Amino acid sequence: MQTEIVIETRSLSKVYRDFWGRQKVRALKALDLEVRRGEVFGLLGPNGSGKTTTIKLLLGLLYPTSGQALVLGQDASEVAKNERIGYLPEESYLYRFLNAEETLDFYGRLFNIPRAKRRQKAADLIEMVGLTKARRRQLREYSKGMTRLIGLAQALINDPEVLFLDEPTSGLDPIHTHEMKVLIRDLQAQGKTILMCSHLLADVQDVCDRIAILHQGELKELGRVDSLLKVRDMTEIRTSSLSPEAQEEIRQVVARHQGTVHSIGNPTTTLEELFVKVIKESEAHPGRRARVEEVERV
Amino acid sequence: MVIENLQIAPLGDWLLGTGWQGGWLWSRWGVAVLLAVVLGLGFLAVAALRRRSGRPGPVLSTWTGAILGLFSLVVLAALVMCSTNVTRSLMHDYVAGPAFTRLVPVLGTNWTDGSLYTWLGVIVGLFFGVIYFCCWLAATLLSGPALGTMQCGRAVLEIFTDIARISPRRVFALAWLAARESIRRRVVVVFVVFVLVILFAALFMKKDSLHPAQLYITIVMNCTIFLTMLFALVLSALSLPADIRDRTLHTVVTKPVRKIEIVLGRVLGFTVVGTLLLAGIGAISYGFTVRSLRHSHVLTRDMLHLETLPGNGGYLWTGSTGEAHGHSHHVTIKVPKVTGDAKADLDAALVHPEELKYTVDAERDHSHELAIERKGDDVVFSLGPPQGELQARVPIYGKLSFTDKTGAPKDRGINVGDEWSYRSFIQGRSDARATWTFDGLRAEQFPEAQFPNGIPVEMTIEVFRTHKGNMEKGVPGTIWLGNPATGKRVLLYNFSAKKFATDTQMIPLHFSRPGRDGRIEQFDLFRDLVSDDGRLEISLQCLEYGQSYGMAQPDLYIRAADGSFEWNFVKAYAGIWLQMVLVLSLGVMFSTFVSGPVALLTTIFAVIAGLFSSYIVDLGGGNMIGGGPFEAAQRIMTQDNMISQMEPGFKTSTIKAMDEATAVVMRYLSAVLPEFNESSFGRHLAYGFDVGADLLGRCALRELCYVLPVLLLGFLCLKQKEMAQ
């Protein structure tokens, strides 16, 4: 993984106002984030925590109230940055009266891709997401999972450097979920940077290198997944070939009873447990950063 | 019959002022220099903006913002100065007047009348005096003068960058999407509705109407306008808000798509669909009109009666055709006398039927060709399709002036008490004359081969009677021709005018009339009566005491040629197309900042305001009898009539001041409201007048002048809009 920062937010804040300019909700409060080239970064948080707002600010779909959102070194409102990014929206907001080929052709034209290359690219992507048989069917006839897949294909039409995936596995069956995760890892292997947000914690745990947990518009947790899931106040010893008697005295006599110590270290919790814990702490102490671990440098 | 826009100035005069030919800038060299400068600078600017990456720097942005800010202050000051009559005249006398005079050698005399300059003035006033100034003020208040100025300057530079970086491929892709969306929304239903409406209307349309062509054309044109505008309103106002609501636009704006491309793509896509729709409706309308009006009449030998002309004059076979579409035609066939036996002479004449002379009298605005052929012992008469009903007359108009009953020149004739002051009148049996002076007539325009009977002059005169007289006979009058250069005048014809009946008189190219000394004088029209610079006077006098002729300038014209009715039909539909594009642009513009239903209502309001723009102009100019809206409201409440003086005092002064303030708003509003009636050519088509190139060009330019700023406004609104808000 490289150290070049491709996505950065600096004290990024967003306040939603009503027609008269009165503050409705403070969706994001001074968010500082850095995503490096080649990593898969996950944004987590309950509903209304500000993760979708963050993605929309980074895409230029919303304008920040204060602070800065930078993508590939350019301001998020710059159209030029869109040449190098891909976006899979939460609900695959696509034109349902088009079929898969027309959809990809249309988005390809928006990137000024020449016709021959566009068609080839569209065919490749349709094959990659496994929709070859349904390529002539209108999207209105697609299942939710199929729509997600064609949504991903349109996000990849320009071979982007940075991918924004909003709930990439929602609506997918287990097979497609697995394929999506493999695909995300493949894309990472190709050097692409991926920022994703999801409610499906297991999926995030599986594919993300680092995560940030947001609650009520504030950053509550940020770090590497393996680091964050490590339970530091516990020690785990993994053994084998022990009799039941020896197990009772294992702490004192593991060595004396000639058991083989495979590993001694900290056990990991699940991301779900961590998530619930962070949110509960946040609710108990509003406004306080729960715990920010040192970000492990690669 | 009154048709707006029948008489319009040439396109160049309208666009650049009447003396534009004298301006150096519009000479051949001037235009070349202008084009080179505009295209060269434009190319360089576009190239520089396309090459530049990233956002404009703070120094450049600040300078741009500051210069534009100062300019907007100057424009605002000018707008404020122009808002009242006193300050306007002051400004004209001391600032604008001297400056404008210096531009005369460059732009020509009367250049300030040119619509192009008015348009540029409105655009500069709107975008700098209003929009930029408000944004600059708001940014300065929110962020301070330095940062605010830089933000405004940067925004302007980014706007130009966006415009310079428009990609045709993306625009076409978005247009294709908009077209697909329109088709998905079942625009084809409009076809079905149109056909159903036409079929339904056909049940009630009277084919025996006095003017059937006018009736049919008016109905199909009105149906077309209504459905096309409905289509344009619904599609343009609801499409973008639906995309924003459904968030389908999120996947578009996260691609390298500029907001101006979205606006252009929408308008272009809808225009393509609307054009196809209009072409289809036009084809249906044309087929329906032509087929509905097509008819023939039965004519058999039994229907003709024999009249023997005295001497060797021959025979006249006269009679009426059978009835069709509620009318019949009187037919006269002249047969030469050879043997003295009428039937034998007719049989002999029918050996060469093409040499027979016949007339079929015009009825219900048309006549028919008569074909006569012999089939065995029988003679078969057949009348062809109607002729002269669907036409596109190309008129040449003259300038109307009057002389009163003593022969003194006047601007207008007398008023006979009509509330409608469109026509003015000349008294009978007096020296009162109405004279049309035609300009630019050349002999080459009227070759003898094409005009063997002379130049046709058509006139529609209103007759005002102070006593009944002989209603059938009409009121007698005379037509005079005059050479304005030499003062030579000659009586051409006596004629009889019936109220609002269109009469055609022929001006022979060569004719003879008795001179004052009683000798027959030979006249060559172009040698003797048309001046060297192509001017000719045609005067009318009413001969009957107590009766008057009423006329307006378009009531008499030289029918120089006839255009193709089909081509005129296309031009009339081009007028609807122009209106449709404007409505589409307005709908898309409004939909960039308000929700669908609100955009729909706002567009409807803009269209209605455009339809009544002349009323708003009058309101803004303070020309309304009964005062402005506040004075009118006061009069309604106090049941005061419209012409009485209001009682002086504080209340009246306050009302007048409020009306004056309203008039200022109305005046500026009237300058930016689209004039929808301008492009309505339905009456031209219905009454059989050609839609001239000058008129069509003027309307096209006018629509373009509206569409461009409307698209720019739409782009600006969409640019500052948060798509995911």
Short mmCIF file of C-alpha atoms in Angstrom, two decimals, chain A:
data_model
loop_
_atom_site.label_atom_id
_atom_site.label_comp_id
_atom_site.label_asym_id
_atom_site.label_seq_id
_atom_site.Cartn_x
_atom_site.Cartn_y
_atom_site.Cartn_z
CA MET A 1 0.00 0.00 0.00
CA GLN A 2 1.24 3.47 -0.87
CA THR A 3 1.28 6.56 1.30
CA GLU A 4 -0.20 8.95 -1.27
CA ILE A 5 -3.41 10.43 0.07
CA VAL A 6 -6.16 10.34 -2.51
CA ILE A 7 -9.15 11.26 -0.37
CA GLU A 8 -8.93 13.83 2.35
CA THR A 9 -11.39 15.78 4.45
CA ARG A 10 -10.29 18.74 6.53
CA SER A 11 -12.66 19.83 9.30
CA LEU A 12 -15.47 18.92 6.96
CA SER A 13 -18.85 20.04 8.28
CA LYS A 14 -22.30 20.01 6.82
CA VAL A 15 -25.39 21.68 8.17
CA TYR A 16 -28.73 21.07 6.49
CA ARG A 17 -30.96 24.12 6.47
CA ASP A 18 -34.59 24.66 5.61
CA PHE A 19 -35.97 27.04 2.97
CA TRP A 20 -35.59 30.02 5.33
CA GLY A 21 -31.98 29.20 6.15
CA ARG A 22 -32.71 27.88 9.61
CA GLN A 23 -30.56 25.00 10.76
CA LYS A 24 -32.37 21.68 10.52
CA VAL A 25 -29.64 19.23 11.37
CA ARG A 26 -25.88 19.25 11.72
CA ALA A 27 -25.07 16.19 9.68
CA LEU A 28 -21.29 16.31 9.90
CA LYS A 29 -19.03 17.92 12.44
CA ALA A 30 -15.44 18.78 11.57
CA LEU A 31 -14.53 15.45 10.03
CA ASP A 32 -10.85 14.79 9.37
CA LEU A 33 -10.12 11.74 7.25
CA GLU A 34 -7.37 10.54 5.02
CA VAL A 35 -7.62 7.63 2.62
CA ARG A 36 -4.45 6.40 0.98
CA ARG A 37 -3.99 5.10 -2.52
CA GLY A 38 -4.71 1.40 -2.84
CA GLU A 39 -6.59 0.86 0.40
CA VAL A 40 -10.16 -0.22 1.02
CA PHE A 41 -11.64 2.18 3.51
CA GLY A 42 -14.95 1.58 5.26
CA LEU A 43 -17.28 4.19 6.67
CA LEU A 44 -19.52 2.78 9.37
CA GLY A 45 -22.26 4.28 11.42
CA PRO A 46 -25.91 3.92 12.28
CA ASN A 47 -28.60 5.62 10.21
CA GLY A 48 -28.13 9.39 10.23
CA SER A 49 -24.54 9.21 11.38
CA GLY A 50 -23.26 11.21 8.40
CA LYS A 51 -21.51 8.55 6.35
CA THR A 52 -23.66 9.04 3.24
CA THR A 53 -23.32 12.80 3.69
CA THR A 54 -19.56 12.34 3.72
CA ILE A 55 -19.63 10.37 0.48
CA LYS A 56 -21.94 12.92 -1.13
CA LEU A 57 -19.65 15.75 -0.05
CA LEU A 58 -16.69 13.92 -1.51
CA LEU A 59 -18.59 13.38 -4.77
CA GLY A 60 -19.64 17.02 -5.01
CA LEU A 61 -23.32 16.13 -4.69
CA LEU A 62 -23.42 18.36 -1.60
CA TYR A 63 -21.41 21.47 -0.83
CA PRO A 64 -19.70 21.70 2.59
CA THR A 65 -20.85 24.28 5.11
CA SER A 66 -17.24 24.58 6.22
CA GLY A 67 -14.03 22.67 5.75
CA GLN A 68 -12.68 21.02 2.67
CA ALA A 69 -13.22 17.79 0.83
CA LEU A 70 -10.44 16.77 -1.53
CA VAL A 71 -10.39 13.89 -3.97
CA LEU A 72 -7.22 13.14 -5.91
CA GLY A 73 -5.88 16.48 -4.75
CA GLN A 74 -8.76 18.43 -6.24
CA ASP A 75 -11.69 20.08 -4.57
CA ALA A 76 -14.72 17.78 -4.49
CA SER A 77 -16.76 20.29 -6.49
CA GLU A 78 -14.30 20.07 -9.40
CA VAL A 79 -15.85 18.27 -12.35
CA ALA A 80 -12.43 17.23 -13.65
CA LYS A 81 -11.92 14.81 -10.76
CA ASN A 82 -14.90 12.80 -11.94
CA GLU A 83 -12.83 11.57 -14.88
CA ARG A 84 -10.92 9.39 -12.40
CA ILE A 85 -13.61 8.24 -9.98
CA GLY A 86 -16.44 5.75 -10.02
CA TYR A 87 -19.56 5.79 -7.88
CA LEU A 88 -21.96 3.03 -7.00
CA PRO A 89 -24.91 4.73 -5.32
CA GLU A 90 -26.90 3.25 -2.49
CA GLU A 91 -29.91 2.29 -4.57
CA SER A 92 -28.36 2.06 -8.04
CA TYR A 93 -30.13 5.14 -9.30
CA LEU A 94 -30.12 4.20 -12.97
CA TYR A 95 -32.49 4.90 -15.82
CA ARG A 96 -34.83 1.95 -15.67
CA PHE A 97 -36.06 2.34 -19.24
CA LEU A 98 -32.59 1.52 -20.59
CA ASN A 99 -31.16 -1.97 -20.90
CA ALA A 100 -27.71 -2.96 -19.61
CA GLU A 101 -25.91 -2.25 -22.86
CA GLU A 102 -27.60 1.11 -23.33
CA THR A 103 -26.87 2.04 -19.73
CA LEU A 104 -23.17 1.36 -20.02
CA ASP A 105 -23.03 2.96 -23.46
CA PHE A 106 -24.69 6.08 -22.09
CA TYR A 107 -22.31 6.41 -19.15
CA GLY A 108 -19.38 5.65 -21.44
CA ARG A 109 -20.41 8.54 -23.68
CA LEU A 110 -20.36 10.83 -20.66
CA PHE A 111 -16.67 9.98 -20.35
CA ASN A 112 -16.12 10.82 -24.01
CA ILE A 113 -14.99 7.25 -24.66
CA PRO A 114 -14.88 6.46 -28.40
CA ARG A 115 -17.64 4.20 -29.65
CA ALA A 116 -15.59 1.06 -30.38
CA LYS A 117 -13.80 1.18 -27.05
CA ARG A 118 -17.06 1.94 -25.28
CA ARG A 119 -18.77 -1.09 -26.72
CA GLN A 120 -15.89 -3.37 -25.92
CA LYS A 121 -15.70 -2.03 -22.38
CA ALA A 122 -19.45 -2.42 -21.90
CA ALA A 123 -19.36 -6.02 -23.13
CA ASP A 124 -16.44 -6.84 -20.83
CA LEU A 125 -18.10 -5.31 -17.79
CA ILE A 126 -21.42 -7.01 -18.46
CA GLU A 127 -19.59 -10.30 -18.68
CA MET A 128 -17.62 -9.53 -15.53
CA VAL A 129 -20.75 -8.92 -13.45
CA GLY A 130 -22.47 -11.94 -15.03
CA LEU A 131 -25.32 -10.20 -16.79
CA THR A 132 -24.55 -11.33 -20.33
CA LYS A 133 -27.87 -13.12 -20.72
CA ALA A 134 -29.82 -10.13 -19.42
CA ARG A 135 -27.92 -7.45 -21.31
CA ARG A 136 -30.85 -6.59 -23.59
CA ARG A 137 -33.46 -6.48 -20.83
CA GLN A 138 -34.63 -3.14 -19.48
CA LEU A 139 -33.39 -2.43 -15.96
CA ARG A 140 -36.98 -2.22 -14.74
CA GLU A 141 -37.12 -6.00 -15.18
CA TYR A 142 -33.97 -6.54 -13.12
CA SER A 143 -33.94 -7.87 -9.56
CA LYS A 144 -32.35 -5.69 -6.90
CA GLY A 145 -29.18 -7.75 -6.99
CA MET A 146 -28.90 -7.47 -10.76
CA THR A 147 -29.39 -3.72 -10.51
CA ARG A 148 -26.52 -3.55 -8.00
CA LEU A 149 -24.33 -5.45 -10.41
CA ILE A 150 -25.06 -3.21 -13.37
CA GLY A 151 -24.60 -0.25 -11.00
CA LEU A 152 -21.13 -1.53 -10.22
CA ALA A 153 -20.43 -2.00 -13.91
CA GLN A 154 -21.33 1.63 -14.65
CA ALA A 155 -19.04 2.74 -11.83
CA LEU A 156 -16.18 0.89 -13.54
CA ILE A 157 -16.84 2.07 -17.10
CA ASN A 158 -14.00 4.61 -16.96
CA ASP A 159 -11.52 2.32 -15.18
CA PRO A 160 -11.45 4.68 -12.19
CA GLU A 161 -8.61 5.20 -9.72
CA VAL A 162 -10.99 5.79 -6.83
CA LEU A 163 -14.26 3.98 -6.22
CA PHE A 164 -17.04 5.16 -3.94
CA LEU A 165 -19.30 2.27 -3.03
CA ASP A 166 -22.44 3.02 -1.08
CA GLU A 167 -23.76 -0.22 0.46
CA PRO A 168 -22.21 -2.41 -2.25
CA THR A 169 -23.55 -5.71 -0.96
CA SER A 170 -27.05 -4.66 0.01
CA GLY A 171 -29.66 -6.65 -1.86
CA LEU A 172 -27.22 -9.29 -3.04
CA ASP A 173 -27.66 -13.00 -2.34
CA PRO A 174 -24.83 -14.81 -0.52
CA ILE A 175 -23.19 -15.95 -3.74
CA HIS A 176 -23.26 -12.49 -5.27
CA THR A 177 -22.18 -10.98 -1.94
CA HIS A 178 -19.16 -13.21 -1.96
CA GLU A 179 -18.45 -12.37 -5.59
CA MET A 180 -18.77 -8.65 -4.83
CA LYS A 181 -16.27 -8.96 -2.00
CA VAL A 182 -13.87 -10.89 -4.22
CA LEU A 183 -14.34 -8.21 -6.84
CA ILE A 184 -13.55 -5.45 -4.36
CA ARG A 185 -10.38 -7.26 -3.39
CA ASP A 186 -9.52 -7.71 -7.10
CA LEU A 187 -10.04 -4.03 -7.70
CA GLN A 188 -7.80 -3.26 -4.77
CA ALA A 189 -5.21 -5.58 -6.22
CA GLN A 190 -5.40 -3.55 -9.45
CA GLY A 191 -4.34 -0.51 -7.40
CA LYS A 192 -7.70 1.12 -7.04
CA THR A 193 -8.65 2.97 -3.90
CA ILE A 194 -12.07 2.14 -2.53
CA LEU A 195 -14.16 4.08 -0.07
CA MET A 196 -17.25 2.18 0.96
CA CYS A 197 -19.94 2.51 3.51
CA SER A 198 -22.09 -0.35 4.63
CA HIS A 199 -24.38 -1.59 7.31
CA LEU A 200 -23.23 -5.15 6.78
CA LEU A 201 -20.40 -5.27 9.25
CA ALA A 202 -19.20 -8.72 8.29
CA ASP A 203 -18.68 -7.52 4.75
CA VAL A 204 -16.74 -4.49 5.91
CA GLN A 205 -14.65 -6.69 8.19
CA ASP A 206 -13.91 -8.98 5.27
CA VAL A 207 -12.77 -6.40 2.74
CA CYS A 208 -11.73 -3.18 4.49
CA ASP A 209 -8.19 -2.32 5.46
CA ARG A 210 -9.25 0.57 7.60
CA ILE A 211 -12.54 1.84 8.92
CA ALA A 212 -14.00 4.97 10.43
CA ILE A 213 -17.05 4.82 12.66
CA LEU A 214 -19.28 7.86 12.64
CA HIS A 215 -22.07 8.69 15.04
CA GLN A 216 -24.22 11.81 15.00
CA GLY A 217 -21.90 13.41 12.50
CA GLU A 218 -18.75 12.87 14.53
CA LEU A 219 -15.86 10.56 14.01
CA LYS A 220 -15.86 8.02 16.82
CA GLU A 221 -13.34 5.46 15.72
CA LEU A 222 -10.67 5.31 13.06
CA GLY A 223 -8.00 2.74 12.39
CA ARG A 224 -6.96 -0.53 10.81
CA VAL A 225 -9.60 -3.22 11.10
CA ASP A 226 -7.26 -5.83 12.56
CA SER A 227 -5.94 -3.30 15.05
CA LEU A 228 -9.32 -2.07 16.12
CA LEU A 229 -10.66 -5.57 16.61
CA LYS A 230 -7.80 -6.54 18.83
CA VAL A 231 -8.80 -6.93 22.53
CA ARG A 232 -5.78 -5.47 24.23
CA ASP A 233 -6.56 -6.30 27.87
CA MET A 234 -6.81 -10.00 27.23
CA THR A 235 -4.26 -12.68 26.40
CA GLU A 236 -5.13 -15.68 24.29
CA ILE A 237 -3.18 -18.89 24.40
CA ARG A 238 -4.05 -21.45 21.79
CA THR A 239 -3.08 -25.01 22.67
CA SER A 240 -3.71 -28.55 21.50
CA SER A 241 -3.35 -32.18 22.81
CA LEU A 242 -4.26 -31.28 26.36
CA SER A 243 -6.12 -33.64 28.69
CA PRO A 244 -9.13 -32.27 30.54
CA GLU A 245 -7.12 -32.26 33.77
CA ALA A 246 -4.35 -30.27 32.26
CA GLN A 247 -6.81 -27.70 30.98
CA GLU A 248 -7.83 -26.89 34.56
CA GLU A 249 -4.33 -25.99 35.51
CA ILE A 250 -3.38 -24.55 32.16
CA ARG A 251 -2.47 -21.07 33.30
CA GLN A 252 0.11 -22.29 35.78
CA VAL A 253 1.33 -25.50 34.31
CA VAL A 254 1.00 -25.31 30.56
CA ALA A 255 4.68 -25.60 30.17
CA ARG A 256 5.13 -28.25 32.92
CA HIS A 257 2.50 -30.53 31.28
CA GLN A 258 4.37 -30.34 27.97
CA GLY A 259 1.52 -28.81 26.04
CA THR A 260 2.42 -27.01 22.79
CA VAL A 261 1.77 -23.34 22.86
CA HIS A 262 0.65 -22.32 19.38
CA SER A 263 0.02 -18.67 20.02
CA ILE A 264 -0.18 -16.22 22.80
CA GLY A 265 -1.74 -12.91 22.05
CA ASN A 266 -4.85 -10.75 22.17
CA PRO A 267 -8.12 -12.26 21.07
CA THR A 268 -10.14 -10.36 18.51
CA THR A 269 -13.71 -9.40 18.87
CA THR A 270 -16.12 -9.15 15.95
CA LEU A 271 -16.70 -5.86 14.19
CA GLU A 272 -20.30 -6.03 15.25
CA GLU A 273 -19.30 -6.09 18.90
CA LEU A 274 -16.91 -3.21 18.40
CA PHE A 275 -19.53 -1.22 16.53
CA VAL A 276 -22.17 -1.64 19.22
CA LYS A 277 -19.65 -0.78 21.90
CA VAL A 278 -18.53 2.43 20.17
CA ILE A 279 -22.07 3.56 19.56
CA LYS A 280 -23.10 2.88 23.17
CA GLU A 281 -20.09 4.78 24.46
CA SER A 282 -20.91 7.64 22.13
CA GLU A 283 -24.49 7.79 23.34
CA ALA A 284 -23.31 7.68 26.95
CA HIS A 285 -20.83 10.49 26.37
CA PRO A 286 -22.15 12.66 23.56
CA GLY A 287 -19.60 14.85 21.83
CA ARG A 288 -16.60 12.84 23.05
CA ARG A 289 -14.39 10.88 20.72
CA ALA A 290 -14.71 7.31 21.92
CA ARG A 291 -11.21 6.13 21.24
CA VAL A 292 -8.87 6.82 18.44
CA GLU A 293 -6.14 4.34 18.07
CA GLU A 294 -2.89 5.18 16.56
CA VAL A 295 -3.20 4.53 12.89
CA GLU A 296 -0.79 1.91 11.94
CA ARG A 297 1.59 3.13 9.33
CA VAL A 298 2.33 0.79 6.57
#
